[in-house]
Amino acid sequence: MRKCFAFFLLLLVAVLPCSAKVKTTISTRDLQVDTTGQTLCTNQLQHAIDRLAKKGGGTLLMTPGRYLTGGLMLRSGITLQFDEGAVLLGSTNPYHYRTMAVEDTDDQRGDNASMALLMADGAEHVSICGKGVIDGQGLQLALNIDSLHHTGERGDAHYNLRRQRPSELARPKLFFFYRCKDIEVKDMTLKSSANWGLSFDLCQHLSLTNLTIENRAYWNNDGIDFTDCQHVLAADCRINSADDGVCLKSYHTQSECRDIELARLDIRSSASAIKFGTASWGGFRQVYIHDIKVRDTFRSAIAIESVDGAQIDSILVERVDAQNTGNPVFMRLGQRAGQRKGSLKNVIIRDFKCEVPFGRPDEAYDLRGPEVDFFHNPFPSSICGIPGNKIENVLLKNVSILYPGRATKGMAYIPLWRKFDVPEQIQKYPEFTMFGELPSWGFYLRHIDGITLQNVQLKLAADDFRPAIVDEDVDGLLIK
């Protein structure tokens, strides 16, 4: 009887799929890893990850304590699980991080670093979860990178002389996942990168839920970046970032961001809350953004930009509540990348509410967004294509925006008869301030084929001498 039962168990294990087999768990307590955060434990953690991967996957359990580490490479089938009280600390030594090999793209700006505290290259079925904290200690790490550049020990070929800071290529991100599939990140607190926060490039089937992301330690501190990713859910997250909150990017001309859902996000940013671009080479399609709260955000609540040839199509944004936000909506179809013409069409924004302050909405940030260097009155929302390439088929429905007013002709003045003097800025970096002073206070519409404003209510907190809406080269403007 016992022999028969044992044979049955062996047979059952043999026919079960790999995912149903019992996975190995290794805990940091078993490894006797230092928990004070004073001793580097990169090798111990990496060896444990590699051991689990060789067994077909498993869980590395981070028990309560502080674990100091350099860059770690995650493998297929790995779960990094954090007990409450477990803190993974990024080393502040730049030599403890390495760059992954990634394919070249047409974008030559050099802002997409391929090194991070947590990395994965072609991995599948990876999970990072639990009640713990991942802290990149980004400010001190960035300052150390800066010092090494100035002493000549570790030169940064792309050093930003104007801003006096190391380039993005020299600073590690918090996460960098490249060509990965089936990735889950949930329930964690993630903070203080020296660069972008969570970065996913050419990945598929991503689920990011119930995260607290505090990424405002240094410059270029985006919250989440999805680059040419498909089948993505980011939901129920709280993001406080010193750069864009959630940014969809496209660096690859033969790929695109597609089937993306951003849901129930609470975002604060010293840049834009949700942005498409500026890297916009391939495309953005089938993006659903809903139930978003935006607070204390310097730039746009929603910015949708194609300036490098990207095709943007089928975008739905609904139920957005933006308070103390510098600009409600910015949509731009430009041509920064030479002769490559993009497109921006079929966009619906509805049930959208925003209040724009007179002063800076990001005043409380240590790292505030850079202000423009010219006098101006408060900026309206802009939806602008370029001559010969129009934005197509836009619907704004049930929109309520309160603007500050207080415009004066003495500060800056573009009368309606001079509206043609507003520069096109065809090859410029896209931003709602890019045109300089504008002749309207609510919406500035230019080079559009088909736009409907249905139940759009524009209000002023104080007088403004400009008209609410100014349009130029717009066909099919319908105001209901």
XYZ file of C-alpha atoms in Angstrom:
480
model
C 0.000 0.000 0.000
C 2.795 2.406 0.923
C 4.660 1.574 -2.297
C 1.514 2.270 -4.332
C 0.948 5.610 -2.576
C 4.565 6.672 -3.129
C 4.332 5.727 -6.794
C 1.114 7.767 -7.104
C 2.854 10.843 -5.647
C 5.769 10.500 -8.059
C 3.379 10.152 -10.979
C 1.380 13.219 -9.852
C 4.507 15.381 -9.627
C 5.624 14.206 -13.045
C 2.411 15.222 -14.796
C 1.841 18.517 -12.972
C 2.817 21.637 -14.941
C 5.943 23.441 -13.720
C 3.935 26.343 -12.343
C 1.996 23.985 -10.075
C 5.050 22.394 -8.493
C 6.063 23.500 -5.028
C 8.595 26.325 -5.306
C 11.640 26.736 -3.098
C 11.743 29.579 -0.582
C 15.001 31.027 0.722
C 14.853 33.637 3.452
C 17.429 36.252 4.330
C 17.321 34.830 7.853
C 18.448 31.459 6.471
C 21.249 33.208 4.606
C 22.302 35.080 7.738
C 22.411 38.325 5.793
C 23.378 41.436 7.754
C 20.196 43.275 8.786
C 21.731 46.560 9.964
C 22.082 48.136 6.522
C 25.800 48.685 7.179
C 27.315 45.728 5.326
C 26.954 45.219 1.573
C 25.047 42.003 0.859
C 24.794 42.128 -2.957
C 26.610 38.837 -3.504
C 24.527 36.908 -0.960
C 21.251 38.141 -2.430
C 22.332 37.607 -6.036
C 23.580 34.077 -5.326
C 20.236 33.242 -3.698
C 18.344 34.572 -6.735
C 20.552 32.549 -9.082
C 20.117 29.369 -7.003
C 16.363 29.734 -7.122
C 16.417 30.363 -10.864
C 18.402 27.163 -11.465
C 15.690 25.255 -9.593
C 13.038 26.655 -11.935
C 12.128 29.626 -9.759
C 11.154 30.353 -6.207
C 10.858 32.996 -3.515
C 13.527 35.083 -1.876
C 11.899 36.170 1.369
C 13.174 39.435 2.820
C 12.576 39.160 6.550
C 12.506 42.296 8.756
C 15.754 44.256 8.618
C 17.743 46.683 6.489
C 19.659 45.194 3.558
C 22.316 47.231 1.750
C 22.903 46.172 -1.851
C 24.141 47.242 -5.240
C 22.373 46.307 -8.455
C 20.565 42.954 -8.478
C 19.552 40.973 -11.564
C 16.212 39.171 -11.237
C 15.599 35.939 -13.158
C 12.587 34.125 -14.541
C 10.306 32.604 -11.955
C 11.628 34.712 -9.082
C 9.417 36.204 -6.399
C 11.012 38.858 -4.211
C 8.729 38.930 -1.186
C 9.058 41.456 1.633
C 7.859 41.004 5.171
C 6.677 44.149 6.913
C 9.753 45.864 8.288
C 12.064 44.686 5.487
C 13.936 47.513 3.738
C 16.147 47.056 0.688
C 18.654 49.936 0.589
C 20.443 50.893 -2.599
C 24.164 51.387 -2.207
C 25.378 54.963 -2.563
C 28.579 53.738 -4.241
C 28.274 54.215 -8.054
C 30.641 51.304 -8.664
C 28.052 48.905 -7.247
C 25.837 49.234 -10.340
C 26.292 47.906 -13.850
C 24.781 48.764 -17.201
C 22.746 46.193 -19.136
C 23.304 45.730 -22.877
C 20.255 46.971 -24.804
C 19.607 47.612 -28.477
C 20.255 51.026 -29.985
C 17.316 53.234 -30.913
C 16.862 56.229 -33.211
C 16.607 58.542 -30.221
C 19.971 60.182 -29.628
C 19.177 62.225 -26.515
C 20.771 59.708 -24.183
C 18.271 59.816 -21.331
C 17.228 56.167 -20.989
C 19.645 54.578 -18.549
C 19.890 50.778 -18.566
C 21.128 50.279 -15.003
C 19.121 50.082 -11.816
C 18.901 48.753 -8.302
C 16.600 45.960 -9.532
C 17.045 44.761 -13.113
C 15.697 42.014 -15.330
C 16.646 41.095 -18.896
C 14.255 38.855 -20.797
C 12.821 37.428 -17.583
C 9.300 36.003 -17.236
C 6.986 35.421 -14.275
C 8.647 37.804 -11.834
C 6.927 39.174 -8.743
C 7.962 41.867 -6.256
C 5.490 42.051 -3.421
C 4.862 42.471 0.276
C 4.728 45.201 2.887
C 8.356 46.223 2.639
C 10.303 49.205 1.310
C 12.808 49.616 -1.498
C 14.851 52.778 -0.973
C 17.355 53.789 -3.648
C 19.036 56.410 -1.450
C 19.146 58.388 -4.661
C 20.228 61.804 -3.433
C 23.500 60.632 -1.917
C 24.127 58.262 -4.816
C 23.641 61.088 -7.351
C 25.872 63.435 -5.371
C 28.607 60.795 -5.271
C 28.318 60.337 -9.037
C 28.601 64.096 -9.427
C 31.707 64.267 -7.227
C 33.450 61.465 -9.116
C 32.830 63.310 -12.368
C 34.355 66.534 -11.070
C 37.418 64.804 -9.626
C 37.960 63.100 -12.977
C 37.807 59.608 -11.476
C 34.578 58.650 -13.224
C 33.845 61.075 -16.038
C 30.335 61.512 -17.401
C 30.526 62.155 -21.161
C 26.970 63.523 -21.168
C 27.258 65.686 -18.056
C 24.599 68.421 -18.033
C 26.614 71.622 -17.801
C 23.580 73.874 -17.934
C 21.847 72.122 -15.028
C 25.090 71.201 -13.236
C 24.173 67.586 -12.671
C 25.137 64.116 -13.934
C 23.319 62.888 -17.008
C 20.563 60.336 -16.778
C 22.848 57.716 -18.331
C 25.183 58.020 -15.332
C 22.524 57.556 -12.647
C 20.840 54.236 -11.762
C 17.069 53.893 -11.816
C 15.159 52.098 -9.097
C 13.862 49.391 -11.530
C 14.841 48.625 -15.117
C 13.060 45.676 -16.753
C 13.935 44.965 -20.401
C 12.010 42.638 -22.750
C 10.267 40.918 -19.846
C 6.862 39.236 -19.612
C 4.371 38.595 -16.842
C 5.682 41.008 -14.236
C 3.835 41.802 -11.004
C 4.688 44.537 -8.500
C 2.225 45.073 -5.654
C 1.719 46.421 -2.143
C 5.240 47.878 -1.852
C 6.659 51.274 -0.889
C 9.236 52.354 -3.463
C 11.283 55.500 -3.030
C 14.262 57.743 -3.713
C 15.860 56.768 -6.993
C 18.803 58.720 -8.395
C 16.926 58.731 -11.711
C 13.595 57.424 -13.020
C 11.649 55.238 -10.626
C 10.075 52.114 -12.159
C 11.151 51.711 -15.781
C 9.853 49.017 -18.138
C 11.174 48.771 -21.711
C 9.639 46.496 -24.381
C 7.777 44.500 -21.721
C 4.415 42.728 -21.875
C 1.759 41.763 -19.347
C 2.600 44.063 -16.464
C 0.570 44.521 -13.301
C 1.476 47.297 -10.855
C -1.045 47.622 -8.040
C -1.369 49.242 -4.620
C 2.050 50.878 -4.672
C 3.284 53.915 -2.785
C 5.932 55.608 -4.930
C 7.839 58.529 -3.422
C 10.446 59.535 -5.973
C 11.543 63.095 -5.298
C 15.131 62.693 -4.112
C 16.813 64.139 -7.218
C 16.268 65.384 -10.775
C 14.466 63.330 -13.445
C 12.597 61.432 -10.735
C 9.713 60.063 -12.785
C 7.326 57.778 -10.943
C 6.644 55.049 -13.543
C 7.841 54.850 -17.170
C 6.405 52.398 -19.698
C 8.454 52.322 -22.915
C 6.851 50.453 -25.828
C 5.022 48.103 -23.460
C 1.817 46.157 -24.124
C -0.960 44.810 -21.891
C -0.294 46.954 -18.855
C -2.303 47.701 -15.714
C -1.191 50.332 -13.198
C -3.885 50.777 -10.573
C -4.543 52.009 -7.044
C -1.124 53.627 -6.664
C -0.024 56.775 -4.850
C 2.725 58.605 -6.725
C 4.685 61.630 -5.551
C 7.435 62.427 -8.035
C 9.873 65.237 -8.762
C 9.299 64.650 -12.483
C 6.429 63.095 -14.453
C 4.115 60.846 -12.439
C 3.384 58.231 -15.119
C 5.092 58.548 -18.478
C 4.369 56.499 -21.597
C 7.374 56.549 -23.921
C 8.239 55.087 -27.315
C 11.890 54.829 -28.301
C 11.460 52.003 -30.824
C 10.092 52.815 -34.296
C 8.809 49.258 -34.785
C 7.009 49.046 -31.441
C 4.405 50.939 -29.429
C 2.666 51.351 -26.105
C -0.621 49.477 -26.540
C -3.435 48.195 -24.351
C -2.531 50.317 -21.330
C -4.856 50.958 -18.387
C -4.039 53.571 -15.750
C -6.697 53.440 -13.049
C -7.369 55.040 -9.660
C -4.029 56.799 -9.346
C -3.308 59.617 -6.901
C -0.504 61.727 -8.394
C 1.566 64.688 -7.251
C 4.339 65.912 -9.514
C 6.672 68.822 -10.108
C 6.263 68.066 -13.827
C 3.197 66.436 -15.491
C 0.897 63.911 -13.843
C 0.378 61.649 -16.882
C 2.359 62.197 -20.071
C 2.789 60.549 -23.467
C 6.358 61.317 -24.637
C 8.495 63.167 -25.089
C 10.198 60.131 -26.664
C 7.602 59.304 -29.331
C 9.032 57.208 -32.153
C 6.718 54.216 -32.524
C 3.225 54.740 -31.199
C 0.583 54.822 -28.473
C -2.726 53.031 -29.017
C -5.646 51.813 -26.951
C -4.825 53.671 -23.768
C -7.500 53.958 -21.082
C -6.914 56.435 -18.251
C -9.604 56.778 -15.594
C -10.386 57.822 -12.041
C -7.258 59.891 -11.536
C -6.594 62.433 -8.769
C -3.948 65.068 -9.486
C -2.690 67.461 -6.817
C 0.023 70.136 -6.498
C 1.356 69.445 -9.986
C 3.494 72.012 -11.798
C 2.788 71.179 -15.426
C -0.070 69.329 -17.131
C -2.604 66.966 -15.638
C -2.726 65.187 -19.026
C -0.075 65.714 -21.725
C -0.345 63.795 -25.025
C 2.584 64.406 -27.361
C 3.841 63.004 -30.672
C 6.938 64.881 -31.825
C 9.225 62.124 -33.169
C 6.825 60.442 -35.617
C 4.670 58.359 -33.251
C 1.145 57.325 -34.227
C -1.249 58.126 -31.367
C -4.734 56.650 -31.711
C -7.685 55.599 -29.558
C -7.081 57.345 -26.242
C -9.830 57.600 -23.608
C -9.369 59.735 -20.490
C -12.233 60.038 -18.030
C -13.000 61.007 -14.455
C -9.957 63.150 -13.691
C -9.969 65.517 -10.710
C -6.984 67.888 -10.836
C -6.520 70.496 -8.125
C -3.725 73.060 -7.813
C -2.362 72.019 -11.207
C -0.474 74.329 -13.578
C -2.126 73.201 -16.829
C -5.171 71.026 -17.449
C -4.616 69.530 -20.923
C -1.756 69.727 -23.402
C -1.901 67.936 -26.773
C 0.899 68.413 -29.272
C 1.644 67.009 -32.722
C 5.102 68.260 -33.695
C 7.992 67.204 -35.899
C 11.139 67.275 -33.812
C 12.727 64.239 -35.507
C 13.442 65.662 -38.947
C 11.002 64.549 -41.663
C 9.186 61.861 -39.663
C 5.514 62.795 -39.520
C 3.422 61.401 -36.730
C -0.304 61.477 -36.072
C -2.574 62.239 -33.118
C -6.214 61.285 -33.488
C -9.286 59.840 -31.831
C -8.865 61.237 -28.338
C -11.736 61.515 -25.834
C -11.374 63.431 -22.571
C -14.536 63.507 -20.482
C -15.703 64.098 -16.947
C -12.603 66.168 -16.346
C -12.265 68.807 -13.618
C -9.298 71.077 -12.953
C -8.416 74.142 -10.880
C -5.382 76.166 -11.989
C -3.693 78.434 -9.402
C -2.121 81.809 -10.115
C 1.227 80.910 -8.501
C 3.409 77.825 -8.559
C 1.535 74.669 -7.571
C 4.745 72.795 -6.692
C 6.028 75.359 -4.209
C 6.469 72.707 -1.505
C 8.916 70.654 -3.599
C 12.643 70.852 -2.927
C 13.185 70.192 -6.635
C 10.729 72.416 -8.457
C 10.107 72.342 -12.193
C 12.136 74.966 -14.085
C 10.139 78.114 -14.835
C 10.257 79.746 -18.282
C 12.554 82.699 -18.824
C 10.004 85.161 -20.234
C 7.136 87.269 -18.917
C 3.724 85.747 -19.435
C 0.151 85.673 -18.251
C -1.422 82.377 -17.087
C -1.331 79.804 -19.880
C -4.447 78.166 -21.345
C -4.732 74.518 -22.328
C -3.238 73.992 -25.785
C -4.226 71.507 -28.486
C -1.891 72.168 -31.398
C -0.766 70.393 -34.531
C 1.493 71.930 -37.165
C 0.878 73.251 -40.693
C 0.143 70.337 -43.006
C -0.230 67.835 -40.167
C -3.320 68.325 -38.047
C -4.562 66.680 -34.895
C -7.751 64.775 -35.762
C -11.010 63.907 -34.063
C -10.898 65.179 -30.476
C -13.832 65.178 -28.063
C -13.854 67.145 -24.806
C -17.038 66.376 -22.880
C -18.227 67.393 -19.416
C -15.123 69.448 -18.720
C -14.968 72.040 -15.940
C -11.871 74.216 -15.527
C -11.318 77.139 -13.176
C -8.504 79.428 -14.333
C -6.894 82.121 -12.160
C -7.301 85.106 -14.492
C -5.405 88.239 -13.424
C -3.892 88.693 -16.882
C -2.632 92.179 -17.672
C -1.662 93.765 -20.970
C 1.353 95.294 -19.279
C 2.782 91.838 -18.481
C 2.408 90.440 -22.014
C 0.009 91.120 -24.850
C -0.916 89.203 -28.009
C -4.050 90.819 -29.482
C -6.324 88.699 -31.669
C -5.186 90.435 -34.853
C -1.669 89.186 -34.046
C -2.613 85.575 -33.250
C -0.715 84.505 -36.373
C 2.486 85.735 -34.697
C 2.399 82.892 -32.161
C 5.431 80.795 -33.197
C 4.853 77.295 -34.571
C 7.873 75.782 -32.752
C 7.686 72.729 -35.013
C 10.951 71.151 -33.850
C 10.924 72.275 -30.219
C 10.613 70.252 -27.036
C 6.867 69.896 -26.342
C 5.512 71.763 -23.346
C 2.434 73.905 -22.687
C 4.698 76.949 -22.291
C 6.453 76.383 -25.638
C 4.571 79.050 -27.624
C 5.199 81.919 -25.238
C 2.340 84.294 -24.455
C -0.987 83.110 -25.882
C -4.039 85.177 -26.876
C -6.628 83.162 -24.883
C -7.088 82.102 -21.269
C -9.072 78.853 -21.614
C -8.139 76.917 -24.754
C -5.727 77.640 -27.585
C -6.618 75.443 -30.594
C -4.420 75.283 -33.689
C -4.137 73.026 -36.757
C -6.950 70.608 -35.888
C -9.359 68.668 -38.096
C -12.443 67.879 -36.037
C -12.819 68.905 -32.410
C -15.975 68.961 -30.300
C -16.369 70.815 -27.016
C -19.493 69.435 -25.355
C -20.546 70.881 -22.010
C -17.156 72.509 -21.506
C -17.375 75.055 -18.702
C -14.535 77.545 -18.386
C -14.506 79.858 -15.366
C -12.279 82.625 -14.017
C -11.304 83.372 -10.430
C -10.448 86.964 -11.496
C -10.786 89.045 -14.642
C -8.788 88.235 -17.769
C -8.793 90.545 -20.787
C -8.298 87.667 -23.258
C -11.114 85.597 -24.806
C -11.729 82.123 -23.419
C -11.051 80.251 -26.670
C -8.944 81.157 -29.692
C -8.682 78.892 -32.732
C -6.480 79.053 -35.793
C -6.588 76.710 -38.804
C -9.241 74.540 -37.169
C -11.798 72.690 -39.297
C -14.888 71.175 -37.752
C -14.920 73.025 -34.428
C -18.209 72.244 -32.722
C -19.166 73.818 -29.394
C -22.250 72.336 -27.766
